[in-house]
Short mmCIF file of C-alpha atoms and ligand atoms in Angstrom, two decimals:
data_model
loop_
_atom_site.label_atom_id
_atom_site.label_comp_id
_atom_site.label_asym_id
_atom_site.label_seq_id
_atom_site.Cartn_x
_atom_site.Cartn_y
_atom_site.Cartn_z
CA MET A 14 -111.48 141.39 89.88
CA SER A 15 -113.22 138.14 90.88
CA GLU A 16 -115.06 139.75 93.82
CA LEU A 17 -116.58 142.38 91.54
CA TYR A 18 -117.98 139.81 89.17
CA PRO A 19 -119.75 136.88 90.81
CA MET A 20 -119.94 133.75 88.72
CA LEU A 21 -123.34 133.43 87.02
CA GLY A 22 -125.40 130.35 86.25
CA VAL A 23 -125.86 129.50 82.56
CA GLU A 24 -129.50 130.65 82.41
CA GLU A 25 -128.86 133.95 84.13
CA ALA A 26 -125.87 134.68 81.90
CA LEU A 27 -127.90 133.82 78.81
CA GLU A 28 -130.75 136.06 79.89
CA ARG A 29 -128.35 138.97 80.34
CA VAL A 30 -126.69 138.36 76.99
CA LEU A 31 -129.98 138.05 75.09
CA ALA A 32 -131.34 141.24 76.64
CA ALA A 33 -128.63 143.10 74.70
CA PHE A 34 -129.93 142.01 71.27
CA GLN A 35 -132.94 142.84 69.15
CA PRO A 36 -134.04 141.65 65.71
CA LEU A 37 -132.16 143.69 63.09
CA GLU A 38 -133.79 146.01 60.59
CA PRO A 39 -135.38 144.61 57.42
CA GLU A 40 -133.76 144.43 54.01
CA ARG A 41 -135.21 143.37 50.67
CA VAL A 42 -133.53 140.31 49.15
CA PRO A 43 -134.04 137.94 46.21
CA VAL A 44 -136.22 135.05 47.32
CA LEU A 45 -133.42 132.48 47.39
CA GLU A 46 -131.38 134.66 49.73
CA ALA A 47 -134.32 134.64 52.12
CA LEU A 48 -133.66 130.96 52.89
CA GLY A 49 -133.15 130.47 56.63
CA ARG A 50 -134.26 134.00 57.42
CA VAL A 51 -137.40 135.55 58.87
CA LEU A 52 -140.03 137.59 57.00
CA THR A 53 -140.76 141.12 58.25
CA GLU A 54 -143.91 141.48 56.12
CA ASP A 55 -147.24 139.66 55.92
CA LEU A 56 -147.57 137.93 52.58
CA LEU A 57 -151.09 137.58 51.20
CA ALA A 58 -152.06 135.69 48.08
CA ASP A 59 -153.05 138.10 45.31
CA MET A 60 -154.45 135.25 43.22
CA ASP A 61 -155.86 131.73 43.51
CA ILE A 62 -153.55 128.74 43.21
CA PRO A 63 -154.26 126.88 41.06
CA PRO A 64 -155.59 129.88 39.17
CA LEU A 65 -158.02 127.75 37.09
CA THR A 66 -159.88 124.51 37.73
CA ASN A 67 -157.78 121.88 35.96
CA THR A 68 -157.20 118.19 35.53
CA ALA A 69 -155.08 116.13 37.91
CA MET A 70 -154.68 113.32 35.34
CA ASP A 71 -153.99 112.70 31.69
CA GLY A 72 -157.29 111.44 30.22
CA TYR A 73 -160.65 112.63 28.90
CA ALA A 74 -162.69 115.54 30.21
CA VAL A 75 -166.32 114.41 30.29
CA ARG A 76 -169.73 115.10 31.72
CA ALA A 77 -169.88 112.62 34.60
CA ALA A 78 -173.51 111.82 33.78
CA ASP A 79 -172.37 110.45 30.39
CA THR A 80 -170.33 107.74 32.18
CA ASP A 81 -173.12 106.58 34.53
CA GLY A 82 -173.21 102.81 34.72
CA ALA A 83 -170.15 102.34 32.48
CA GLY A 84 -168.19 99.13 33.19
CA PRO A 85 -165.70 96.76 31.53
CA ASP A 86 -168.53 94.99 29.67
CA ARG A 87 -170.66 98.07 29.09
CA PRO A 88 -168.36 100.92 28.09
CA ALA A 89 -169.74 104.41 27.53
CA ARG A 90 -168.90 105.66 24.03
CA LEU A 91 -168.11 109.37 23.55
CA ARG A 92 -166.95 111.38 20.54
CA VAL A 93 -163.58 113.12 21.05
CA ILE A 94 -163.98 116.69 19.81
CA TYR A 95 -160.76 118.39 20.90
CA ASP A 96 -157.25 117.84 22.28
CA LEU A 97 -156.10 120.18 25.09
CA ALA A 98 -152.48 120.38 26.33
CA ALA A 99 -151.30 121.89 29.66
CA GLY A 100 -150.69 125.60 29.31
CA TYR A 101 -153.60 126.29 26.92
CA THR A 102 -157.27 127.13 27.26
CA THR A 103 -160.24 126.48 24.98
CA ASP A 104 -163.78 127.73 24.38
CA VAL A 105 -164.78 124.35 22.96
CA ALA A 106 -167.38 122.94 25.35
CA VAL A 107 -167.99 119.32 26.29
CA ARG A 108 -171.60 118.70 25.28
CA PRO A 109 -173.57 115.51 26.06
CA GLY A 110 -172.03 112.53 24.27
CA THR A 111 -168.62 114.17 23.74
CA ALA A 112 -165.23 114.29 25.46
CA ILE A 113 -162.03 116.35 25.20
CA ARG A 114 -158.66 114.65 25.42
CA ILE A 115 -156.77 116.54 28.13
CA MET A 116 -153.28 116.54 29.71
CA THR A 117 -152.46 117.00 33.43
CA GLY A 118 -152.59 120.64 34.45
CA ALA A 119 -154.75 121.75 31.51
CA PRO A 120 -157.82 123.83 32.52
CA LEU A 121 -161.06 121.89 32.63
CA PRO A 122 -163.00 122.85 29.46
CA PRO A 123 -166.49 124.36 29.73
CA GLY A 124 -169.23 121.76 30.17
CA ALA A 125 -166.91 119.10 31.64
CA ASP A 126 -167.21 118.17 35.32
CA ALA A 127 -164.90 115.13 35.64
CA VAL A 128 -161.90 113.47 34.03
CA VAL A 129 -161.52 109.78 33.15
CA GLN A 130 -157.90 108.69 33.26
CA PHE A 131 -156.37 107.07 30.15
CA GLU A 132 -156.02 103.73 31.97
CA ASP A 133 -159.83 103.37 32.04
CA THR A 134 -160.33 104.11 28.34
CA ALA A 135 -159.64 102.76 24.86
CA ARG A 136 -159.45 104.96 21.80
CA GLU A 137 -160.93 104.03 18.45
CA GLY A 138 -160.61 106.75 15.82
CA GLU A 139 -162.68 109.74 16.89
CA TRP A 140 -164.38 107.67 19.61
CA VAL A 141 -163.28 106.83 23.13
CA HIS A 142 -164.62 103.90 25.16
CA ILE A 143 -164.92 104.53 28.88
CA PHE A 144 -164.75 101.41 31.06
CA LYS A 145 -165.39 103.02 34.41
CA GLY A 146 -167.99 105.58 35.46
CA VAL A 147 -166.75 108.68 37.28
CA PRO A 148 -168.58 110.91 39.78
CA VAL A 149 -168.66 114.69 39.36
CA GLY A 150 -165.30 116.19 40.35
CA ARG A 151 -163.21 113.03 39.90
CA ASN A 152 -159.58 113.90 38.95
CA VAL A 153 -160.37 117.59 39.01
CA ARG A 154 -158.37 120.18 40.95
CA GLN A 155 -160.51 123.17 41.91
CA ALA A 156 -159.29 126.72 41.39
CA GLY A 157 -157.98 128.02 44.73
CA GLU A 158 -157.87 124.56 46.34
CA ASP A 159 -154.24 125.19 47.39
CA VAL A 160 -154.27 128.93 48.07
CA GLN A 161 -157.21 131.34 48.05
CA ARG A 162 -156.82 134.89 46.80
CA GLY A 163 -156.63 137.30 49.74
CA ALA A 164 -155.58 134.65 52.29
CA LEU A 165 -152.69 135.39 54.66
CA ILE A 166 -150.24 132.74 53.53
CA LEU A 167 -147.00 133.68 55.30
CA PRO A 168 -147.38 135.98 58.30
CA ARG A 169 -144.45 138.19 59.32
CA GLY A 170 -142.18 136.22 61.62
CA SER A 171 -142.32 133.13 59.37
CA GLU A 172 -138.99 131.42 58.86
CA VAL A 173 -138.25 130.78 55.20
CA ARG A 174 -137.53 127.12 54.43
CA PRO A 175 -137.44 125.57 50.95
CA GLN A 176 -141.23 125.10 50.96
CA GLU A 177 -141.73 128.79 51.76
CA VAL A 178 -139.35 129.66 48.90
CA GLY A 179 -141.53 127.53 46.60
CA MET A 180 -144.71 129.23 47.84
CA LEU A 181 -143.18 132.69 47.38
CA ALA A 182 -142.21 131.75 43.84
CA ALA A 183 -145.70 130.37 43.14
CA LEU A 184 -147.15 133.71 44.28
CA GLY A 185 -144.75 135.66 42.09
CA HIS A 186 -142.58 137.23 44.80
CA LYS A 187 -139.13 137.67 43.30
CA GLU A 188 -137.93 139.64 46.34
CA VAL A 189 -139.09 139.73 49.96
CA TRP A 190 -138.39 141.68 53.15
CA VAL A 191 -136.43 139.83 55.85
CA HIS A 192 -134.31 140.81 58.86
CA ARG A 193 -130.77 141.48 57.72
CA ARG A 194 -127.96 139.18 58.72
CA PRO A 195 -125.86 140.16 61.76
CA ARG A 196 -122.22 141.09 61.15
CA VAL A 197 -120.00 139.35 63.68
CA ALA A 198 -116.45 140.61 64.23
CA ILE A 199 -113.99 137.93 65.31
CA LEU A 200 -110.64 138.74 66.93
CA ALA A 201 -108.22 136.18 68.35
CA THR A 202 -105.80 137.15 71.10
CA GLY A 203 -102.51 135.73 72.32
CA ASP A 204 -98.78 136.22 71.71
CA GLU A 205 -98.58 132.49 71.06
CA VAL A 206 -101.27 132.47 68.35
CA ILE A 207 -100.19 132.58 64.68
CA GLU A 208 -102.17 132.69 61.45
CA ILE A 209 -103.42 129.65 59.55
CA ASP A 210 -100.74 129.94 56.85
CA ALA A 211 -97.79 131.05 59.02
CA PRO A 212 -94.86 128.63 59.22
CA TRP A 213 -94.87 126.99 62.62
CA GLN A 214 -92.39 128.39 65.16
CA PRO A 215 -91.43 127.06 68.59
CA GLY A 216 -93.83 128.22 71.27
CA LYS A 217 -96.60 129.07 68.81
CA ILE A 218 -99.96 127.49 67.95
CA ARG A 219 -102.21 128.15 65.00
CA ASN A 220 -105.36 130.21 65.26
CA ALA A 221 -108.10 127.60 65.38
CA ASN A 222 -110.71 129.68 67.20
CA SER A 223 -111.26 132.42 64.65
CA TYR A 224 -112.05 129.77 62.08
CA SER A 225 -114.27 127.51 64.17
CA ASN A 226 -116.15 130.57 65.42
CA ALA A 227 -116.46 132.03 61.90
CA ALA A 228 -117.83 128.68 60.71
CA GLN A 229 -120.39 128.74 63.52
CA VAL A 230 -121.37 132.29 62.55
CA LEU A 231 -121.92 131.12 58.96
CA ARG A 232 -123.85 128.05 60.02
CA TYR A 233 -126.29 130.10 62.06
CA GLY A 234 -126.83 132.77 59.42
CA GLY A 235 -124.44 135.60 60.36
CA VAL A 236 -121.67 137.29 58.38
CA PRO A 237 -118.22 136.77 59.94
CA LEU A 238 -115.60 139.54 59.81
CA LEU A 239 -112.19 138.07 60.49
CA LEU A 240 -110.01 140.66 62.22
CA GLY A 241 -106.87 138.57 62.74
CA ILE A 242 -104.88 138.22 65.95
CA ALA A 243 -104.16 140.77 68.67
CA ARG A 244 -101.07 140.49 70.84
CA ASP A 245 -101.38 140.23 74.61
CA ASP A 246 -100.97 143.92 75.21
CA VAL A 247 -103.53 146.56 75.90
CA ALA A 248 -102.41 148.93 73.13
CA ASP A 249 -102.48 146.36 70.34
CA LEU A 250 -105.78 144.88 71.46
CA THR A 251 -107.36 148.34 71.81
CA ALA A 252 -106.20 149.32 68.33
CA LYS A 253 -107.51 146.11 66.75
CA ILE A 254 -110.84 146.38 68.52
CA ARG A 255 -111.24 149.99 67.39
CA ALA A 256 -110.40 149.03 63.82
CA GLY A 257 -112.95 146.21 64.01
CA LEU A 258 -115.67 148.53 65.31
CA GLU A 259 -115.11 150.81 62.31
CA GLN A 260 -116.15 147.95 60.05
CA GLY A 261 -119.57 147.92 61.67
CA ALA A 262 -120.34 144.91 63.84
CA ASP A 263 -123.56 143.84 65.55
CA LEU A 264 -121.64 141.46 67.80
CA PHE A 265 -117.95 141.41 68.67
CA LEU A 266 -116.28 138.12 69.54
CA THR A 267 -112.82 137.76 71.00
CA SER A 268 -111.17 134.53 72.06
CA GLY A 269 -108.57 134.14 74.79
CA GLY A 270 -107.35 136.69 77.26
CA VAL A 271 -110.23 136.27 79.70
CA SER A 272 -108.84 133.89 82.32
CA VAL A 273 -106.91 134.92 85.44
CA GLY A 274 -103.43 134.88 83.86
CA ASP A 275 -101.20 137.95 83.93
CA PHE A 276 -101.80 138.69 80.27
CA ASP A 277 -105.54 138.50 80.26
CA VAL A 278 -106.01 141.77 78.53
CA VAL A 279 -109.52 141.42 77.09
CA LYS A 280 -111.06 142.09 80.49
CA GLN A 281 -108.82 145.12 80.99
CA VAL A 282 -109.62 146.62 77.58
CA LEU A 283 -113.32 145.92 77.98
CA ALA A 284 -113.32 147.65 81.37
CA ALA A 285 -111.28 150.62 80.08
CA GLU A 286 -112.93 151.16 76.68
CA GLY A 287 -116.48 150.12 77.45
CA GLU A 288 -118.18 148.27 80.23
CA MET A 289 -118.07 144.73 81.43
CA ALA A 290 -121.42 143.23 82.41
CA PHE A 291 -120.27 139.89 83.75
CA TRP A 292 -117.36 137.51 83.81
CA ARG A 293 -117.35 133.78 84.45
CA VAL A 294 -120.22 131.34 84.05
CA ARG A 295 -120.81 128.21 86.08
CA MET A 296 -120.11 125.80 83.24
CA LYS A 297 -117.40 123.52 81.93
CA PRO A 298 -115.91 124.03 79.46
CA GLY A 299 -116.33 127.78 79.02
CA LYS A 300 -116.13 129.21 82.54
CA PRO A 301 -114.02 132.35 81.87
CA LEU A 302 -116.58 133.94 79.56
CA ALA A 303 -116.78 137.73 79.64
CA PHE A 304 -119.62 139.88 78.37
CA GLY A 305 -119.91 143.61 77.97
CA HIS A 306 -120.31 146.51 75.57
CA LEU A 307 -117.87 148.58 73.54
CA ARG A 308 -119.30 151.77 72.08
CA GLY A 309 -122.74 150.23 72.08
CA VAL A 310 -121.62 146.97 70.47
CA PRO A 311 -122.11 143.83 72.58
CA LEU A 312 -118.87 141.90 73.06
CA LEU A 313 -118.56 138.27 74.06
CA GLY A 314 -115.09 137.48 75.32
CA LEU A 315 -114.89 133.75 74.61
CA PRO A 316 -112.29 131.64 76.43
CA GLY A 317 -109.11 130.76 74.53
CA ASN A 318 -109.20 127.00 74.72
CA PRO A 319 -110.57 125.78 71.39
CA VAL A 320 -113.39 123.65 72.82
CA SER A 321 -114.36 126.30 75.37
CA ALA A 322 -114.55 128.92 72.62
CA MET A 323 -116.85 126.69 70.57
CA VAL A 324 -119.11 125.58 73.43
CA ALA A 325 -119.44 129.13 74.77
CA PHE A 326 -120.33 130.20 71.24
CA GLU A 327 -123.06 127.55 70.97
CA LEU A 328 -124.57 128.60 74.29
CA PHE A 329 -124.37 132.40 73.99
CA ALA A 330 -123.40 133.66 70.52
CA ARG A 331 -125.70 131.31 68.62
CA PRO A 332 -128.93 132.43 70.34
CA ALA A 333 -127.83 136.08 70.03
CA ILE A 334 -127.38 135.64 66.27
CA LEU A 335 -130.72 133.85 65.93
CA LYS A 336 -132.46 136.60 67.87
CA MET A 337 -130.93 139.27 65.59
CA LEU A 338 -132.23 137.28 62.61
CA GLY A 339 -135.73 137.59 64.08
CA LYS A 340 -136.02 133.97 65.20
CA THR A 341 -137.89 133.12 68.35
CA ARG A 342 -136.95 129.49 68.93
CA LEU A 343 -133.49 130.03 70.32
CA GLU A 344 -132.77 126.80 72.20
CA LYS A 345 -130.57 124.21 70.61
CA PRO A 346 -132.54 120.95 70.15
CA THR A 347 -131.87 118.23 72.72
CA VAL A 348 -132.61 114.51 72.85
CA GLU A 349 -132.68 112.05 75.71
CA ALA A 350 -129.91 109.46 75.59
CA VAL A 351 -128.41 106.65 77.64
CA LEU A 352 -124.86 107.58 78.62
CA LEU A 353 -122.78 104.45 78.17
CA ASP A 354 -119.85 105.75 80.23
CA GLY A 355 -119.95 106.42 83.97
CA ILE A 356 -118.76 109.93 84.86
CA ARG A 357 -117.69 112.05 87.83
CA SER A 358 -117.98 115.78 88.24
CA LYS A 359 -115.84 117.31 90.94
CA ASP A 360 -117.36 120.78 90.99
CA ASP A 361 -120.75 122.46 90.95
CA ARG A 362 -120.56 123.67 87.37
CA ARG A 363 -122.81 122.44 84.55
CA HIS A 364 -120.75 120.11 82.40
CA TYR A 365 -121.10 119.72 78.64
CA LEU A 366 -119.53 116.43 77.64
CA ARG A 367 -118.63 115.71 74.06
CA VAL A 368 -120.46 112.56 72.93
CA SER A 369 -121.12 110.56 69.81
CA LEU A 370 -124.65 109.28 69.37
CA GLU A 371 -126.09 106.14 67.94
CA GLU A 372 -129.76 105.22 67.77
CA ARG A 373 -130.52 101.63 68.74
CA GLU A 374 -134.09 100.37 68.74
CA GLY A 375 -135.37 103.91 69.09
CA VAL A 376 -133.06 104.82 71.99
CA TYR A 377 -130.10 107.17 71.62
CA GLN A 378 -126.88 105.88 73.11
CA ALA A 379 -124.23 108.45 73.95
CA ARG A 380 -120.55 107.69 74.32
CA LEU A 381 -117.76 110.04 75.36
CA THR A 382 -115.61 110.84 72.36
CA GLY A 383 -112.36 110.97 74.33
CA ASP A 384 -110.43 113.29 76.64
CA GLN A 385 -112.75 116.08 77.79
CA GLY A 386 -109.98 118.65 78.32
CA SER A 387 -111.00 122.06 77.01
CA GLY A 388 -108.03 122.12 74.65
CA ILE A 389 -108.85 118.73 73.08
CA LEU A 390 -110.44 119.74 69.79
CA LEU A 391 -110.34 116.20 68.41
CA SER A 392 -113.01 114.99 70.85
CA MET A 393 -115.17 117.85 69.53
CA VAL A 394 -114.46 116.71 65.96
CA ARG A 395 -115.70 113.22 66.89
CA ALA A 396 -118.81 114.49 68.70
CA GLN A 397 -122.40 114.88 67.49
CA GLY A 398 -123.68 116.30 70.74
CA LEU A 399 -122.96 117.71 74.18
CA ALA A 400 -124.34 115.69 77.10
CA ILE A 401 -125.57 118.10 79.76
CA ILE A 402 -124.63 117.13 83.31
CA PRO A 403 -126.53 119.33 85.79
CA GLU A 404 -124.68 121.35 88.44
CA GLU A 405 -125.86 119.26 91.39
CA VAL A 406 -124.84 115.90 89.92
CA ASP A 407 -121.48 114.63 91.20
CA HIS A 408 -121.45 111.27 89.47
CA LEU A 409 -123.49 109.17 87.08
CA PRO A 410 -123.22 105.41 86.63
CA ALA A 411 -122.96 103.93 83.15
CA GLY A 412 -126.48 103.57 81.74
CA ALA A 413 -127.86 106.77 83.27
CA ARG A 414 -130.18 108.92 81.18
CA VAL A 415 -128.97 112.37 80.16
CA ARG A 416 -130.10 115.18 77.86
CA VAL A 417 -127.87 115.74 74.88
CA MET A 418 -127.70 119.05 73.06
CA MET A 419 -127.37 118.19 69.39
CA LEU A 420 -124.47 119.79 67.55
CA ASP A 421 -125.90 118.38 64.34
CA TRP A 422 -128.26 115.65 63.23
CA PRO A 423 -126.49 112.79 61.50
CA GLU A 424 -128.62 111.20 58.73
CA ARG A 425 -131.01 114.14 58.87
CA GLY A 426 -129.05 116.84 57.09
P1 LIG B 30 -106.20 132.07 77.26
O1 LIG B 30 -107.65 132.08 77.65
O2 LIG B 30 -105.81 133.25 76.45
O3 LIG B 30 -105.32 131.88 78.45
O4 LIG B 30 -106.01 130.82 76.33
C1 LIG B 30 -106.22 129.51 76.85
C2 LIG B 30 -105.60 128.49 75.94
O5 LIG B 30 -106.19 128.55 74.65
C3 LIG B 30 -104.11 128.68 75.71
O6 LIG B 30 -103.48 127.43 75.74
C4 LIG B 30 -104.05 129.27 74.33
O7 LIG B 30 -102.86 128.96 73.68
C5 LIG B 30 -105.25 128.65 73.62
N1 LIG B 30 -105.73 129.55 72.59
C6 LIG B 30 -105.98 130.87 72.74
N2 LIG B 30 -106.40 131.42 71.58
C7 LIG B 30 -106.39 130.43 70.67
C8 LIG B 30 -106.72 130.38 69.27
N3 LIG B 30 -107.14 131.45 68.61
N4 LIG B 30 -106.64 129.18 68.64
C9 LIG B 30 -106.24 128.09 69.31
N5 LIG B 30 -105.91 128.08 70.61
C10 LIG B 30 -105.98 129.24 71.30
MG1 LIG B 31 -104.17 134.15 75.88
#
């Protein structure tokens, strides 16, 4: 089968995978469920925010001209005619020689054009002494200074972060239209693989991949559908894949069964039931990745080794999920780092090395987290990033600069 499917470079494989996905159709959700998702509608402001001109300080609403020349030794003296709390309005006007006591957020009363904060005043019965003159507009927030009625505030395609949630709430949008979340079916394969809660038996290993992959699906905004474990035979795998398709999936993930071993049935089933687009990518870990379609559903056949399954997911399933969510920035963020360990690479694949990262004097330092075997999940557990070693590099001395794809951002949430 190898001759039929030439090994692809990472970029070419990614391009072919991404071409199979489109942003999913919109659904209407409560505003909090829009977090991390992408708007499919333009949102315009149907009112000004703030809706009324109001005070930014607790103090006295005044006519600025009445405070002209006021100072510590020459206070202006105004009669307090009203007390206005936030949340209320008044028709009482500030006329020359008067002031209205006012609390932050309360609308500026008619006649007033500035606010003197409490700290610059002293109260004496119905009088207030003002120790500092204020210009027109001081401590006043103008109606519409944040958002103007009719303005396009959030264009379609905007990703909803907490600040967008706050803006949507301020504008009174209880529900919004966003791309729906992709449903991702996850099926493990292998006669040796047993469920998370099965008692251990000789020759068996627990199903790590379905869980790490499901966690990745969740992290990137998809809905995982756990389909269990298929045995290494064509009939069982075919039946489980068919059952999974019935549940409605936008992406099908399998793990294992895609290398050159005798029991590598995923490739056979994919070829028999659907079509295989490519197999094998010039990368390590993750080489025996298969991609194809089953009844119109794209299927990524991830390798079985636990680190390979995760790394192949990061590189191919993650951007596919983000694209279905309507996102356009699909690359994983990278940083430049100094690699503290020297390394050798014996082949012409792109290597992704598990590293921990520490920032020292503004420079990231990357250190290998241990054995880089594709079955060594612990070095993935200890890693914050994957150092990318280009195909043409055969060795790097300690201290060389590398790009590191961040798995997460410590200290940054
Ligand atoms: P395969 O690609 O099926 O030959 O699997 C490669 C290696 O990954 C074998 O050692 C498998 O035992 C291991 N493996 C396969 N599937 C899983 C799984 N779901 N969880 C943990 N390890 C697995
Ligand atoms: Mg297997």
